[in-house]
Coordinates of C-alpha atoms in Angstrom, one line a residue:
M1 CA -16.1 3.7 10.4
F2 CA -15.2 7.0 8.9
S3 CA -16.7 10.4 9.6
R4 CA -19.2 12.1 7.3
S5 CA -16.6 14.9 6.8
L6 CA -14.1 12.4 5.4
Y7 CA -16.6 11.1 2.9
V8 CA -17.5 14.7 1.9
A9 CA -13.8 15.4 1.3
L10 CA -13.4 12.2 -0.8
G11 CA -16.5 13.1 -2.8
R12 CA -15.1 16.6 -3.5
A13 CA -11.9 15.0 -4.5
L14 CA -13.6 12.8 -7.1
G15 CA -15.5 15.9 -8.3
A16 CA -12.3 17.8 -8.7
A17 CA -10.8 14.8 -10.6
A18 CA -13.7 14.9 -13.0
L19 CA -13.3 18.6 -13.6
L20 CA -9.5 18.1 -14.0
S21 CA -10.0 15.5 -16.6
A22 CA -12.6 17.6 -18.5
F23 CA -10.4 20.7 -18.7
S24 CA -6.8 19.4 -18.7
G25 CA -6.7 19.4 -22.5
A26 CA -7.5 23.1 -22.5
A27 CA -5.2 24.0 -19.6
R28 CA -1.8 25.5 -20.3
A29 CA 0.8 22.7 -20.5
D30 CA 3.3 22.5 -17.6
S31 CA 7.0 21.7 -18.3
T32 CA 7.4 19.0 -15.7
L33 CA 5.6 16.3 -17.6
D34 CA 7.6 17.2 -20.8
R35 CA 10.9 17.0 -18.8
I36 CA 9.9 13.6 -17.3
R37 CA 9.3 12.2 -20.8
Q38 CA 12.4 13.8 -22.3
R39 CA 14.8 12.4 -19.6
H40 CA 12.7 9.2 -19.4
T41 CA 12.7 9.4 -15.6
I42 CA 10.4 10.6 -12.9
T43 CA 11.8 11.6 -9.6
I44 CA 9.5 10.9 -6.7
G45 CA 10.0 11.8 -3.0
V46 CA 9.2 9.0 -0.6
I47 CA 9.6 8.6 3.2
L48 CA 11.6 5.6 4.4
S49 CA 10.7 5.8 8.1
G50 CA 9.4 2.2 8.4
P51 CA 6.9 -0.3 7.2
P52 CA 4.4 -0.5 5.7
F53 CA 4.9 2.8 3.7
G54 CA 8.7 2.7 3.1
S55 CA 11.9 1.3 4.5
L56 CA 15.2 -0.2 3.3
D57 CA 15.3 -4.0 2.7
P58 CA 18.0 -5.3 5.0
A59 CA 19.1 -7.8 2.4
T60 CA 19.3 -5.6 -0.7
Q61 CA 19.4 -2.1 0.9
K62 CA 16.8 -1.1 -1.7
P63 CA 13.6 0.8 -0.8
V64 CA 10.5 -1.3 -0.3
G65 CA 7.0 -0.6 0.9
F66 CA 3.5 0.7 -0.1
N67 CA 4.6 4.2 -1.2
V68 CA 7.6 2.7 -3.0
D69 CA 5.3 0.3 -4.9
L70 CA 3.0 3.2 -5.8
A71 CA 6.0 5.3 -7.1
N72 CA 7.3 2.4 -9.1
D73 CA 3.9 1.8 -10.7
V74 CA 3.5 5.5 -11.5
A75 CA 6.7 5.3 -13.5
K76 CA 5.7 2.1 -15.2
R77 CA 2.4 3.5 -16.3
L78 CA 4.1 6.7 -17.6
G79 CA 6.5 4.5 -19.5
V80 CA 9.6 6.0 -17.8
D81 CA 12.2 5.0 -15.1
V82 CA 11.8 6.0 -11.5
E83 CA 14.3 7.7 -9.2
L84 CA 13.3 7.5 -5.6
T85 CA 14.5 10.3 -3.4
P86 CA 14.2 9.9 0.4
V87 CA 12.5 12.9 2.0
Q88 CA 11.6 13.9 5.6
P89 CA 8.4 15.6 6.8
S90 CA 10.6 18.6 7.6
N91 CA 11.9 19.0 4.0
R92 CA 9.4 17.2 1.6
V93 CA 7.5 20.4 0.6
Q94 CA 10.8 22.2 0.0
F95 CA 12.2 19.3 -2.1
L96 CA 9.1 19.6 -4.3
Q97 CA 9.0 23.3 -4.6
Q98 CA 12.7 23.5 -5.4
G99 CA 12.4 20.9 -8.2
K100 CA 14.5 18.2 -6.4
V101 CA 11.6 15.9 -7.0
D102 CA 8.7 15.8 -9.5
A103 CA 6.1 14.5 -7.1
L104 CA 5.6 13.4 -3.5
I105 CA 4.2 10.1 -2.3
A106 CA 5.4 10.8 1.2
N107 CA 2.7 10.3 4.0
M108 CA 1.4 13.7 3.3
E109 CA -2.3 13.9 3.6
L110 CA -4.6 16.5 2.1
T111 CA -5.1 19.7 4.2
T112 CA -6.4 23.1 3.2
E113 CA -3.0 24.7 4.2
R114 CA -1.1 22.3 2.0
A115 CA -3.5 22.7 -1.0
E116 CA -2.9 26.5 -0.9
I117 CA 0.8 26.0 -1.8
L118 CA 0.8 22.8 -3.8
S119 CA -1.3 20.9 -6.3
Y120 CA -2.3 17.3 -6.1
A121 CA -3.9 14.4 -7.9
P122 CA -7.5 14.8 -6.7
T123 CA -8.3 11.1 -6.4
P124 CA -6.9 9.9 -3.0
F125 CA -5.1 6.6 -2.9
E126 CA -6.0 6.0 0.8
S127 CA -7.5 7.6 3.9
I128 CA -4.9 7.8 6.7
G129 CA -5.2 9.1 10.2
G130 CA -2.8 9.4 13.2
A131 CA -2.5 6.8 15.9
L132 CA -1.0 7.4 19.3
I133 CA 1.8 5.2 20.7
A134 CA 2.7 5.2 24.4
R135 CA 4.0 2.9 27.1
K136 CA 1.4 0.4 28.2
D137 CA 1.5 1.8 31.7
S138 CA 0.9 5.4 30.5
G139 CA -2.7 5.5 31.6
I140 CA -3.7 7.3 28.4
K141 CA -7.2 6.1 27.4
S142 CA -8.4 9.0 25.2
W143 CA -7.1 11.9 23.2
A144 CA -8.4 14.2 25.9
D145 CA -5.9 12.6 28.3
L146 CA -3.1 14.4 26.5
R147 CA -4.0 17.8 27.9
G148 CA -0.9 19.5 29.3
K149 CA 1.4 16.6 28.4
P150 CA 4.3 16.5 26.0
V151 CA 3.6 14.6 22.7
C152 CA 6.1 13.9 20.0
V153 CA 5.4 14.4 16.3
S154 CA 7.3 15.0 13.1
Q155 CA 8.0 18.5 11.9
G156 CA 5.3 19.6 9.4
S157 CA 2.9 17.0 10.7
N158 CA -0.8 17.7 10.1
Y159 CA -1.4 16.2 13.6
T160 CA 0.2 19.2 15.3
K161 CA -2.7 21.5 15.1
P162 CA -5.5 19.2 16.5
L163 CA -3.2 17.9 19.2
A164 CA -2.5 21.4 20.4
T165 CA -5.8 23.2 19.8
E166 CA -8.3 20.5 20.4
Y167 CA -6.6 18.4 23.0
G168 CA -4.2 20.9 24.7
A169 CA -1.1 18.8 24.2
Q170 CA 2.4 20.3 24.5
V171 CA 3.6 19.3 21.0
K172 CA 7.3 18.6 20.4
A173 CA 8.3 18.4 16.8
F174 CA 11.3 16.4 15.5
R175 CA 12.9 16.0 12.1
G176 CA 11.1 12.8 11.3
Q177 CA 9.3 9.8 12.8
P178 CA 12.5 7.9 13.8
E179 CA 13.7 10.9 15.9
S180 CA 10.2 11.4 17.4
L181 CA 10.1 7.7 18.4
L182 CA 13.6 7.9 19.8
A183 CA 12.5 10.8 22.0
L184 CA 9.5 8.8 23.2
R185 CA 11.7 6.0 24.3
G186 CA 14.0 8.5 26.0
N187 CA 11.0 9.7 28.0
N188 CA 11.0 13.2 26.4
C189 CA 7.3 12.7 25.6
V190 CA 4.5 10.6 27.1
A191 CA 3.3 9.6 23.6
A192 CA 4.0 10.1 19.9
V193 CA 1.5 10.5 17.1
H194 CA 2.2 9.3 13.5
V195 CA 0.5 7.6 10.7
A196 CA -1.6 4.8 12.1
P197 CA -0.6 1.8 9.9
T198 CA 3.1 2.3 10.8
L199 CA 2.6 2.5 14.6
R200 CA 0.2 -0.5 14.7
M201 CA 2.6 -2.6 12.7
L202 CA 5.5 -1.5 14.9
V203 CA 3.9 -2.6 18.2
A204 CA 2.5 -5.8 16.6
R205 CA 5.7 -7.0 14.9
N206 CA 8.7 -5.4 16.6
P207 CA 9.8 -7.0 19.9
D208 CA 11.7 -3.9 20.8
W209 CA 8.3 -2.2 21.3
K210 CA 6.7 -4.9 23.5
D211 CA 6.2 -2.4 26.3
Y212 CA 4.3 0.0 24.1
A213 CA 0.8 0.1 22.6
T214 CA -1.5 2.0 20.4
P215 CA -4.3 2.2 23.0
L216 CA -6.8 4.6 21.4
P217 CA -9.7 3.1 19.3
T218 CA -10.0 6.1 17.0
D219 CA -7.5 7.7 14.7
L220 CA -6.8 11.4 14.7
I221 CA -8.2 13.3 11.7
P222 CA -8.4 10.6 9.0
S223 CA -7.6 12.4 5.8
P224 CA -7.2 11.6 2.1
A225 CA -3.7 10.6 1.1
V226 CA -2.8 12.1 -2.3
I227 CA 0.1 12.5 -4.7
W228 CA 1.5 16.0 -4.6
V229 CA 3.0 18.1 -7.4
R230 CA 4.0 21.7 -7.8
K231 CA 1.3 24.4 -7.8
G232 CA -0.4 24.8 -11.2
E233 CA 1.2 21.8 -12.9
T234 CA -2.1 20.7 -14.5
D235 CA -0.7 18.2 -17.0
T236 CA 1.3 16.3 -14.4
Q237 CA -1.7 16.5 -12.1
A238 CA -4.1 15.1 -14.7
A239 CA -1.7 12.3 -15.7
L240 CA -1.1 11.2 -12.2
D241 CA -4.8 11.3 -11.4
R242 CA -5.7 9.0 -14.3
I243 CA -3.2 6.5 -12.9
V244 CA -4.7 6.7 -9.3
Q245 CA -8.2 6.2 -10.7
D246 CA -7.1 3.1 -12.6
W247 CA -5.4 1.8 -9.4
H248 CA -8.9 1.9 -7.8
R249 CA -10.8 0.7 -10.9
S250 CA -8.7 -2.3 -11.5
G251 CA -8.3 -3.4 -7.9
W252 CA -4.5 -3.1 -8.1
L253 CA -4.4 -0.8 -5.2
L254 CA -6.3 -3.2 -2.9
D255 CA -3.8 -6.0 -3.8
V256 CA -0.8 -3.8 -3.1
E257 CA -2.1 -2.7 0.3
R258 CA -2.7 -6.2 1.4
K259 CA 0.7 -7.3 0.1
N260 CA 2.2 -4.7 2.4
G261 CA 0.3 -5.9 5.4
M262 CA -2.3 -3.1 5.3
T263 CA -6.1 -3.3 5.6
P264 CA -7.8 -1.1 2.9
S265 CA -10.0 1.5 4.5
Q266 CA -13.7 1.6 3.9
A267 CA -13.2 4.8 1.9
V268 CA -10.9 3.0 -0.5
L269 CA -13.2 0.1 -0.8
D270 CA -16.0 2.5 -1.7
L271 CA -13.8 4.2 -4.3
H272 CA -13.0 0.9 -5.9
A273 CA -16.6 0.0 -6.2
K274 CA -17.6 3.4 -7.5
L275 CA -14.9 3.6 -10.2
K276 CA -15.2 -0.1 -11.2
A277 CA -18.9 0.5 -11.8
Q278 CA -18.1 3.5 -14.1
R279 CA -15.9 1.4 -16.3
T280 CA -17.2 1.3 -19.8

């Protein structure tokens, strides 16, 4: 079950998508989409910190995962090749702003602060919150139990603010999820908070984590997951949003989530039904 505020946010995103579609033709063209077509390649930043979102296939050493599948399909639908660039939470915004990547599909949910410095395809492709991982004997039974305790996160995580301000945790930020989880195993923190699908898959499938659990029934601030572009790049924004809407409309997105071991959220199921019904 998702909060009313989340559905409001998704509704606003769809409204923004409609406005973007209506006015994109009149908007001043941005150069990124032209460059993508001229060089016949789109460069997309992805995080390869573990399944289901992104990791290296041990057999091929090639990137695989949900975000990788999305990036590959973006390129396919634009009729260009894709260049996947690994990023970290600590550098993903800089990579986009500095032009090292054309877009981000990198576990970066929509927040007011991020939307002030970047643009994004308004239609979300998922709703993702944070889960807490801790030792099974930690005694943590609610988010409130974190008050005054050290909690590991990634640098740039949108979970930092609610953990500190709402729950009084002593937040310790690390370069990325692997470093944060290593710190947890080294007893530098009593818990770590990262995207829920990754942590739940970790404790369910990886025997190295048999002494750990994701004990809390609710996720931290479930938020729309979107594709990010540089501020003001309306042509690129509109082109990517049309792709995301078609993912929902066709049911392709649901299939890709399930292929990667994910359970589509109710918000995504609702978007699929809404956009499918609008098909003419």
